[in-house]
Amino acid sequence: MSEEPAGEGEAQGTGESGEVELYGIKPREVYYMCLRCGHKASKSELSQYYSMVCPKCGYRTFIKVRAPSTIVAPRRVYAI
């Protein structure tokens, strides 16, 4: 009876892209946007090609799409 419960302090499973989920938190998918045509593609979609090329136009320059902002606008606090 010296068996430890499975999963304590270890990864809980793997995500869709093979990344490890820590404590049940799923990793976000990273998206890139082509500078020429504006097509958005995921990192897993772009990794299918030999070099990172846009599936629509073949251009090889991308920018990383930022995650939506979660910052709340600051509130005005009046001094007493």
mmCIF file of N, CA, C and O in Angstrom:
data_model
loop_
_atom_site.group_PDB
_atom_site.id
_atom_site.type_symbol
_atom_site.label_atom_id
_atom_site.label_comp_id
_atom_site.label_asym_id
_atom_site.label_seq_id
_atom_site.Cartn_x
_atom_site.Cartn_y
_atom_site.Cartn_z
ATOM 1 N N MET A 1 0.810 -1.189 0.000
ATOM 2 C CA MET A 1 0.000 0.000 0.000
ATOM 3 C C MET A 1 0.852 1.251 0.000
ATOM 4 O O MET A 1 0.445 2.273 0.512
ATOM 5 N N SER A 2 2.021 1.181 -0.561
ATOM 6 C CA SER A 2 2.881 2.343 -0.641
ATOM 7 C C SER A 2 2.752 3.045 -1.993
ATOM 8 O O SER A 2 3.590 3.825 -2.359
ATOM 9 N N GLU A 3 1.687 2.717 -2.723
ATOM 10 C CA GLU A 3 1.487 3.357 -4.016
ATOM 11 C C GLU A 3 0.993 4.784 -3.827
ATOM 12 O O GLU A 3 0.167 5.056 -2.975
ATOM 13 N N GLU A 4 1.537 5.689 -4.646
ATOM 14 C CA GLU A 4 1.127 7.088 -4.582
ATOM 15 C C GLU A 4 0.027 7.328 -5.603
ATOM 16 O O GLU A 4 -0.016 6.677 -6.635
ATOM 17 N N PRO A 5 -0.863 8.249 -5.331
ATOM 18 C CA PRO A 5 -1.905 8.559 -6.307
ATOM 19 C C PRO A 5 -1.279 9.085 -7.598
ATOM 20 O O PRO A 5 -0.325 9.857 -7.577
ATOM 21 N N ALA A 6 -1.813 8.632 -8.711
ATOM 22 C CA ALA A 6 -1.273 9.030 -10.011
ATOM 23 C C ALA A 6 -1.575 10.495 -10.279
ATOM 24 O O ALA A 6 -2.645 10.987 -9.972
ATOM 25 N N GLY A 7 -0.602 11.192 -10.847
ATOM 26 C CA GLY A 7 -0.818 12.553 -11.289
ATOM 27 C C GLY A 7 -0.392 13.625 -10.310
ATOM 28 O O GLY A 7 -0.463 14.791 -10.640
ATOM 29 N N GLU A 8 0.040 13.297 -9.123
ATOM 30 C CA GLU A 8 0.473 14.341 -8.196
ATOM 31 C C GLU A 8 1.842 14.845 -8.596
ATOM 32 O O GLU A 8 2.799 14.103 -8.659
ATOM 33 N N GLY A 9 1.907 16.152 -8.881
ATOM 34 C CA GLY A 9 3.182 16.766 -9.233
ATOM 35 C C GLY A 9 3.644 16.441 -10.633
ATOM 36 O O GLY A 9 4.711 16.809 -11.044
ATOM 37 N N GLU A 10 2.828 15.736 -11.397
ATOM 38 C CA GLU A 10 3.197 15.377 -12.753
ATOM 39 C C GLU A 10 2.211 16.007 -13.722
ATOM 40 O O GLU A 10 1.190 16.546 -13.340
ATOM 41 N N ALA A 11 2.532 15.887 -14.997
ATOM 42 C CA ALA A 11 1.641 16.413 -16.015
ATOM 43 C C ALA A 11 0.359 15.588 -16.052
ATOM 44 O O ALA A 11 0.375 14.382 -15.865
ATOM 45 N N GLN A 12 -0.749 16.239 -16.314
ATOM 46 C CA GLN A 12 -2.044 15.579 -16.318
ATOM 47 C C GLN A 12 -2.351 14.905 -17.640
ATOM 48 O O GLN A 12 -3.162 14.025 -17.695
ATOM 49 N N GLY A 13 -1.766 15.339 -18.737
ATOM 50 C CA GLY A 13 -2.051 14.765 -20.047
ATOM 51 C C GLY A 13 -1.365 15.572 -21.120
ATOM 52 O O GLY A 13 -0.533 16.415 -20.845
ATOM 53 N N THR A 14 -1.728 15.280 -22.359
ATOM 54 C CA THR A 14 -1.144 16.011 -23.464
ATOM 55 C C THR A 14 -2.229 16.721 -24.237
ATOM 56 O O THR A 14 -3.362 16.270 -24.311
ATOM 57 N N GLY A 15 -1.877 17.849 -24.821
ATOM 58 C CA GLY A 15 -2.824 18.626 -25.613
ATOM 59 C C GLY A 15 -2.901 18.094 -27.027
ATOM 60 O O GLY A 15 -2.338 17.057 -27.376
ATOM 61 N N GLU A 16 -3.595 18.820 -27.917
ATOM 62 C CA GLU A 16 -3.756 18.405 -29.298
ATOM 63 C C GLU A 16 -2.432 18.379 -30.037
ATOM 64 O O GLU A 16 -2.173 17.492 -30.832
ATOM 65 N N SER A 17 -1.578 19.347 -29.782
ATOM 66 C CA SER A 17 -0.329 19.453 -30.520
ATOM 67 C C SER A 17 0.809 18.698 -29.839
ATOM 68 O O SER A 17 1.962 18.882 -30.185
ATOM 69 N N GLY A 18 0.511 17.857 -28.851
ATOM 70 C CA GLY A 18 1.535 17.081 -28.187
ATOM 71 C C GLY A 18 2.196 17.804 -27.032
ATOM 72 O O GLY A 18 3.110 17.278 -26.432
ATOM 73 N N GLU A 19 1.746 19.006 -26.714
ATOM 74 C CA GLU A 19 2.319 19.741 -25.598
ATOM 75 C C GLU A 19 1.725 19.229 -24.295
ATOM 76 O O GLU A 19 0.611 18.754 -24.247
ATOM 77 N N VAL A 20 2.471 19.345 -23.242
ATOM 78 C CA VAL A 20 2.045 18.823 -21.954
ATOM 79 C C VAL A 20 1.130 19.816 -21.259
ATOM 80 O O VAL A 20 1.407 21.011 -21.209
ATOM 81 N N GLU A 21 0.017 19.303 -20.726
ATOM 82 C CA GLU A 21 -0.885 20.132 -19.939
ATOM 83 C C GLU A 21 -0.425 20.073 -18.493
ATOM 84 O O GLU A 21 -0.281 19.002 -17.931
ATOM 85 N N LEU A 22 -0.177 21.203 -17.901
ATOM 86 C CA LEU A 22 0.210 21.246 -16.504
ATOM 87 C C LEU A 22 -0.985 21.652 -15.672
ATOM 88 O O LEU A 22 -1.604 22.699 -15.924
ATOM 89 N N TYR A 23 -1.334 20.847 -14.709
ATOM 90 C CA TYR A 23 -2.411 21.131 -13.773
ATOM 91 C C TYR A 23 -3.745 21.400 -14.471
ATOM 92 O O TYR A 23 -4.537 22.213 -14.036
ATOM 93 N N GLY A 24 -3.987 20.729 -15.587
ATOM 94 C CA GLY A 24 -5.254 20.850 -16.278
ATOM 95 C C GLY A 24 -5.407 22.100 -17.122
ATOM 96 O O GLY A 24 -6.484 22.370 -17.624
ATOM 97 N N ILE A 25 -4.347 22.891 -17.315
ATOM 98 C CA ILE A 25 -4.407 24.106 -18.115
ATOM 99 C C ILE A 25 -3.975 23.765 -19.534
ATOM 100 O O ILE A 25 -2.870 23.275 -19.756
ATOM 101 N N LYS A 26 -4.847 24.013 -20.495
ATOM 102 C CA LYS A 26 -4.535 23.706 -21.889
ATOM 103 C C LYS A 26 -3.708 24.837 -22.491
ATOM 104 O O LYS A 26 -4.040 26.013 -22.311
ATOM 105 N N PRO A 27 -2.641 24.521 -23.227
ATOM 106 C CA PRO A 27 -1.846 25.576 -23.863
ATOM 107 C C PRO A 27 -2.626 26.209 -25.012
ATOM 108 O O PRO A 27 -3.416 25.556 -25.689
ATOM 109 N N ARG A 28 -2.431 27.506 -25.229
ATOM 110 C CA ARG A 28 -3.106 28.211 -26.312
ATOM 111 C C ARG A 28 -2.421 27.917 -27.631
ATOM 112 O O ARG A 28 -1.208 27.732 -27.687
ATOM 113 N N GLU A 29 -3.187 27.929 -28.685
ATOM 114 C CA GLU A 29 -2.639 27.777 -30.027
ATOM 115 C C GLU A 29 -2.038 29.113 -30.455
ATOM 116 O O GLU A 29 -2.635 30.165 -30.249
ATOM 117 N N VAL A 30 -0.867 29.074 -31.054
ATOM 118 C CA VAL A 30 -0.176 30.279 -31.502
ATOM 119 C C VAL A 30 -0.509 30.494 -32.974
ATOM 120 O O VAL A 30 -0.434 29.565 -33.778
ATOM 121 N N TYR A 31 -0.889 31.720 -33.335
ATOM 122 C CA TYR A 31 -1.240 32.040 -34.710
ATOM 123 C C TYR A 31 -0.261 33.048 -35.284
ATOM 124 O O TYR A 31 0.231 33.922 -34.583
ATOM 125 N N TYR A 32 0.010 32.904 -36.588
ATOM 126 C CA TYR A 32 0.874 33.816 -37.323
ATOM 127 C C TYR A 32 0.090 34.383 -38.492
ATOM 128 O O TYR A 32 -0.776 33.707 -39.058
ATOM 129 N N MET A 33 0.399 35.647 -38.882
ATOM 130 C CA MET A 33 -0.285 36.296 -39.990
ATOM 131 C C MET A 33 0.722 36.640 -41.080
ATOM 132 O O MET A 33 1.793 37.191 -40.798
ATOM 133 N N CYS A 34 0.376 36.305 -42.310
ATOM 134 C CA CYS A 34 1.229 36.606 -43.456
ATOM 135 C C CYS A 34 1.213 38.109 -43.703
ATOM 136 O O CYS A 34 0.159 38.752 -43.655
ATOM 137 N N LEU A 35 2.377 38.692 -43.964
ATOM 138 C CA LEU A 35 2.454 40.131 -44.190
ATOM 139 C C LEU A 35 1.958 40.533 -45.570
ATOM 140 O O LEU A 35 1.537 41.662 -45.772
ATOM 141 N N ARG A 36 1.984 39.632 -46.524
ATOM 142 C CA ARG A 36 1.552 39.974 -47.876
ATOM 143 C C ARG A 36 0.036 39.892 -48.037
ATOM 144 O O ARG A 36 -0.615 40.834 -48.456
ATOM 145 N N CYS A 37 -0.564 38.744 -47.682
ATOM 146 C CA CYS A 37 -1.998 38.564 -47.948
ATOM 147 C C CYS A 37 -2.867 38.660 -46.701
ATOM 148 O O CYS A 37 -4.087 38.758 -46.804
ATOM 149 N N GLY A 38 -2.275 38.604 -45.487
ATOM 150 C CA GLY A 38 -3.046 38.732 -44.255
ATOM 151 C C GLY A 38 -3.681 37.435 -43.774
ATOM 152 O O GLY A 38 -4.480 37.447 -42.854
ATOM 153 N N HIS A 39 -3.337 36.312 -44.398
ATOM 154 C CA HIS A 39 -3.890 35.011 -43.996
ATOM 155 C C HIS A 39 -3.352 34.613 -42.626
ATOM 156 O O HIS A 39 -2.156 34.701 -42.371
ATOM 157 N N LYS A 40 -4.257 34.175 -41.710
ATOM 158 C CA LYS A 40 -3.841 33.725 -40.387
ATOM 159 C C LYS A 40 -3.746 32.216 -40.391
ATOM 160 O O LYS A 40 -4.679 31.526 -40.812
ATOM 161 N N ALA A 41 -2.610 31.697 -39.897
ATOM 162 C CA ALA A 41 -2.386 30.258 -39.857
ATOM 163 C C ALA A 41 -1.811 29.888 -38.499
ATOM 164 O O ALA A 41 -1.059 30.651 -37.898
ATOM 165 N N SER A 42 -2.161 28.705 -38.013
ATOM 166 C CA SER A 42 -1.649 28.250 -36.729
ATOM 167 C C SER A 42 -0.236 27.701 -36.900
ATOM 168 O O SER A 42 0.188 27.370 -38.009
ATOM 169 N N LYS A 43 0.465 27.594 -35.795
ATOM 170 C CA LYS A 43 1.834 27.098 -35.825
ATOM 171 C C LYS A 43 1.862 25.649 -36.303
ATOM 172 O O LYS A 43 2.738 25.251 -37.059
ATOM 173 N N SER A 44 0.873 24.855 -35.883
ATOM 174 C CA SER A 44 0.834 23.456 -36.310
ATOM 175 C C SER A 44 0.555 23.341 -37.810
ATOM 176 O O SER A 44 1.060 22.434 -38.469
ATOM 177 N N GLU A 45 -0.224 24.269 -38.360
ATOM 178 C CA GLU A 45 -0.494 24.261 -39.799
ATOM 179 C C GLU A 45 0.755 24.613 -40.592
ATOM 180 O O GLU A 45 1.035 24.021 -41.629
ATOM 181 N N LEU A 46 1.535 25.578 -40.097
ATOM 182 C CA LEU A 46 2.744 26.000 -40.793
ATOM 183 C C LEU A 46 3.873 24.986 -40.664
ATOM 184 O O LEU A 46 4.747 24.914 -41.515
ATOM 185 N N SER A 47 3.852 24.176 -39.602
ATOM 186 C CA SER A 47 4.926 23.202 -39.411
ATOM 187 C C SER A 47 4.810 22.018 -40.364
ATOM 188 O O SER A 47 5.724 21.206 -40.448
ATOM 189 N N GLN A 48 3.718 21.920 -41.110
ATOM 190 C CA GLN A 48 3.561 20.846 -42.087
ATOM 191 C C GLN A 48 4.458 21.051 -43.298
ATOM 192 O O GLN A 48 4.769 20.101 -44.007
ATOM 193 N N TYR A 49 4.876 22.285 -43.545
ATOM 194 C CA TYR A 49 5.695 22.603 -44.704
ATOM 195 C C TYR A 49 7.174 22.503 -44.342
ATOM 196 O O TYR A 49 7.562 22.605 -43.189
ATOM 197 N N TYR A 50 8.013 22.333 -45.355
ATOM 198 C CA TYR A 50 9.450 22.226 -45.147
ATOM 199 C C TYR A 50 10.000 23.497 -44.523
ATOM 200 O O TYR A 50 10.748 23.462 -43.560
ATOM 201 N N SER A 51 9.622 24.638 -45.055
ATOM 202 C CA SER A 51 9.962 25.921 -44.445
ATOM 203 C C SER A 51 8.651 26.662 -44.237
ATOM 204 O O SER A 51 7.661 26.385 -44.892
ATOM 205 N N MET A 52 8.633 27.596 -43.317
ATOM 206 C CA MET A 52 7.395 28.313 -43.019
ATOM 207 C C MET A 52 7.022 29.187 -44.206
ATOM 208 O O MET A 52 7.639 30.214 -44.458
ATOM 209 N N VAL A 53 6.018 28.760 -44.958
ATOM 210 C CA VAL A 53 5.520 29.535 -46.085
ATOM 211 C C VAL A 53 4.010 29.674 -45.927
ATOM 212 O O VAL A 53 3.347 28.816 -45.347
ATOM 213 N N CYS A 54 3.477 30.770 -46.436
ATOM 214 C CA CYS A 54 2.037 30.996 -46.390
ATOM 215 C C CYS A 54 1.345 29.995 -47.308
ATOM 216 O O CYS A 54 1.750 29.824 -48.463
ATOM 217 N N PRO A 55 0.310 29.289 -46.831
ATOM 218 C CA PRO A 55 -0.378 28.323 -47.682
ATOM 219 C C PRO A 55 -1.121 28.970 -48.853
ATOM 220 O O PRO A 55 -1.380 28.315 -49.855
ATOM 221 N N LYS A 56 -1.444 30.271 -48.754
ATOM 222 C CA LYS A 56 -2.171 30.939 -49.832
ATOM 223 C C LYS A 56 -1.250 31.531 -50.892
ATOM 224 O O LYS A 56 -1.437 31.295 -52.078
ATOM 225 N N CYS A 57 -0.255 32.322 -50.461
ATOM 226 C CA CYS A 57 0.541 33.069 -51.441
ATOM 227 C C CYS A 57 2.010 32.640 -51.524
ATOM 228 O O CYS A 57 2.714 33.057 -52.434
ATOM 229 N N GLY A 58 2.491 31.849 -50.566
ATOM 230 C CA GLY A 58 3.866 31.384 -50.618
ATOM 231 C C GLY A 58 4.887 32.340 -50.017
ATOM 232 O O GLY A 58 6.087 32.088 -50.069
ATOM 233 N N TYR A 59 4.435 33.450 -49.449
ATOM 234 C CA TYR A 59 5.329 34.426 -48.832
ATOM 235 C C TYR A 59 5.889 33.848 -47.539
ATOM 236 O O TYR A 59 5.235 33.055 -46.873
ATOM 237 N N ARG A 60 7.106 34.226 -47.164
ATOM 238 C CA ARG A 60 7.744 33.613 -45.999
ATOM 239 C C ARG A 60 7.979 34.567 -44.843
ATOM 240 O O ARG A 60 8.785 34.282 -43.966
ATOM 241 N N THR A 61 7.292 35.685 -44.807
ATOM 242 C CA THR A 61 7.446 36.620 -43.705
ATOM 243 C C THR A 61 6.132 36.702 -42.941
ATOM 244 O O THR A 61 5.095 37.027 -43.499
ATOM 245 N N PHE A 62 6.192 36.381 -41.642
ATOM 246 C CA PHE A 62 5.021 36.338 -40.797
ATOM 247 C C PHE A 62 5.213 37.236 -39.586
ATOM 248 O O PHE A 62 6.337 37.547 -39.204
ATOM 249 N N ILE A 63 4.092 37.633 -38.991
ATOM 250 C CA ILE A 63 4.119 38.271 -37.690
ATOM 251 C C ILE A 63 3.263 37.438 -36.757
ATOM 252 O O ILE A 63 2.324 36.772 -37.189
ATOM 253 N N LYS A 64 3.605 37.456 -35.499
ATOM 254 C CA LYS A 64 2.867 36.690 -34.506
ATOM 255 C C LYS A 64 1.648 37.504 -34.071
ATOM 256 O O LYS A 64 1.769 38.668 -33.706
ATOM 257 N N VAL A 65 0.474 36.872 -34.121
ATOM 258 C CA VAL A 65 -0.757 37.541 -33.726
ATOM 259 C C VAL A 65 -0.817 37.556 -32.207
ATOM 260 O O VAL A 65 -0.642 36.533 -31.557
ATOM 261 N N ARG A 66 -1.049 38.728 -31.642
ATOM 262 C CA ARG A 66 -1.104 38.854 -30.182
ATOM 263 C C ARG A 66 -2.415 38.322 -29.644
ATOM 264 O O ARG A 66 -3.454 38.407 -30.300
ATOM 265 N N ALA A 67 -2.367 37.825 -28.429
ATOM 266 C CA ALA A 67 -3.571 37.371 -27.744
ATOM 267 C C ALA A 67 -4.412 38.585 -27.378
ATOM 268 O O ALA A 67 -3.882 39.686 -27.186
ATOM 269 N N PRO A 68 -5.720 38.414 -27.267
ATOM 270 C CA PRO A 68 -6.547 39.549 -26.872
ATOM 271 C C PRO A 68 -6.165 40.060 -25.488
ATOM 272 O O PRO A 68 -5.822 39.286 -24.600
ATOM 273 N N SER A 69 -6.243 41.353 -25.317
ATOM 274 C CA SER A 69 -5.837 41.975 -24.064
ATOM 275 C C SER A 69 -6.841 41.662 -22.963
ATOM 276 O O SER A 69 -8.046 41.703 -23.173
ATOM 277 N N THR A 70 -6.333 41.373 -21.781
ATOM 278 C CA THR A 70 -7.203 41.111 -20.636
ATOM 279 C C THR A 70 -7.056 42.200 -19.577
ATOM 280 O O THR A 70 -7.579 42.073 -18.486
ATOM 281 N N ILE A 71 -6.352 43.267 -19.919
ATOM 282 C CA ILE A 71 -6.120 44.350 -18.972
ATOM 283 C C ILE A 71 -7.374 45.215 -18.892
ATOM 284 O O ILE A 71 -7.932 45.633 -19.903
ATOM 285 N N VAL A 72 -7.811 45.499 -17.701
ATOM 286 C CA VAL A 72 -8.977 46.344 -17.477
ATOM 287 C C VAL A 72 -8.505 47.790 -17.386
ATOM 288 O O VAL A 72 -7.463 48.075 -16.800
ATOM 289 N N ALA A 73 -9.280 48.679 -17.960
ATOM 290 C CA ALA A 73 -8.927 50.097 -17.921
ATOM 291 C C ALA A 73 -8.851 50.572 -16.466
ATOM 292 O O ALA A 73 -9.689 50.213 -15.646
ATOM 293 N N PRO A 74 -7.832 51.364 -16.131
ATOM 294 C CA PRO A 74 -7.707 51.823 -14.745
ATOM 295 C C PRO A 74 -8.854 52.742 -14.352
ATOM 296 O O PRO A 74 -9.331 53.538 -15.156
ATOM 297 N N ARG A 75 -9.288 52.616 -13.136
ATOM 298 C CA ARG A 75 -10.355 53.473 -12.608
ATOM 299 C C ARG A 75 -9.758 54.697 -11.967
ATOM 300 O O ARG A 75 -8.663 54.659 -11.403
ATOM 301 N N ARG A 76 -10.479 55.784 -12.023
ATOM 302 C CA ARG A 76 -10.025 57.023 -11.400
ATOM 303 C C ARG A 76 -10.335 56.941 -9.915
ATOM 304 O O ARG A 76 -11.443 56.662 -9.506
ATOM 305 N N VAL A 77 -9.331 57.210 -9.110
ATOM 306 C CA VAL A 77 -9.489 57.191 -7.660
ATOM 307 C C VAL A 77 -9.277 58.607 -7.159
ATOM 308 O O VAL A 77 -8.264 59.240 -7.453
ATOM 309 N N TYR A 78 -10.262 59.116 -6.435
ATOM 310 C CA TYR A 78 -10.191 60.490 -5.915
ATOM 311 C C TYR A 78 -9.551 60.488 -4.517
ATOM 312 O O TYR A 78 -9.802 59.614 -3.717
ATOM 313 N N ALA A 79 -8.712 61.465 -4.294
ATOM 314 C CA ALA A 79 -8.077 61.614 -2.981
ATOM 315 C C ALA A 79 -9.083 62.156 -1.977
ATOM 316 O O ALA A 79 -10.009 62.886 -2.320
ATOM 317 N N ILE A 80 -8.886 61.818 -0.759
ATOM 318 C CA ILE A 80 -9.791 62.264 0.302
ATOM 319 C C ILE A 80 -9.360 63.614 0.821
ATOM 320 O O ILE A 80 -8.258 63.949 1.001
#
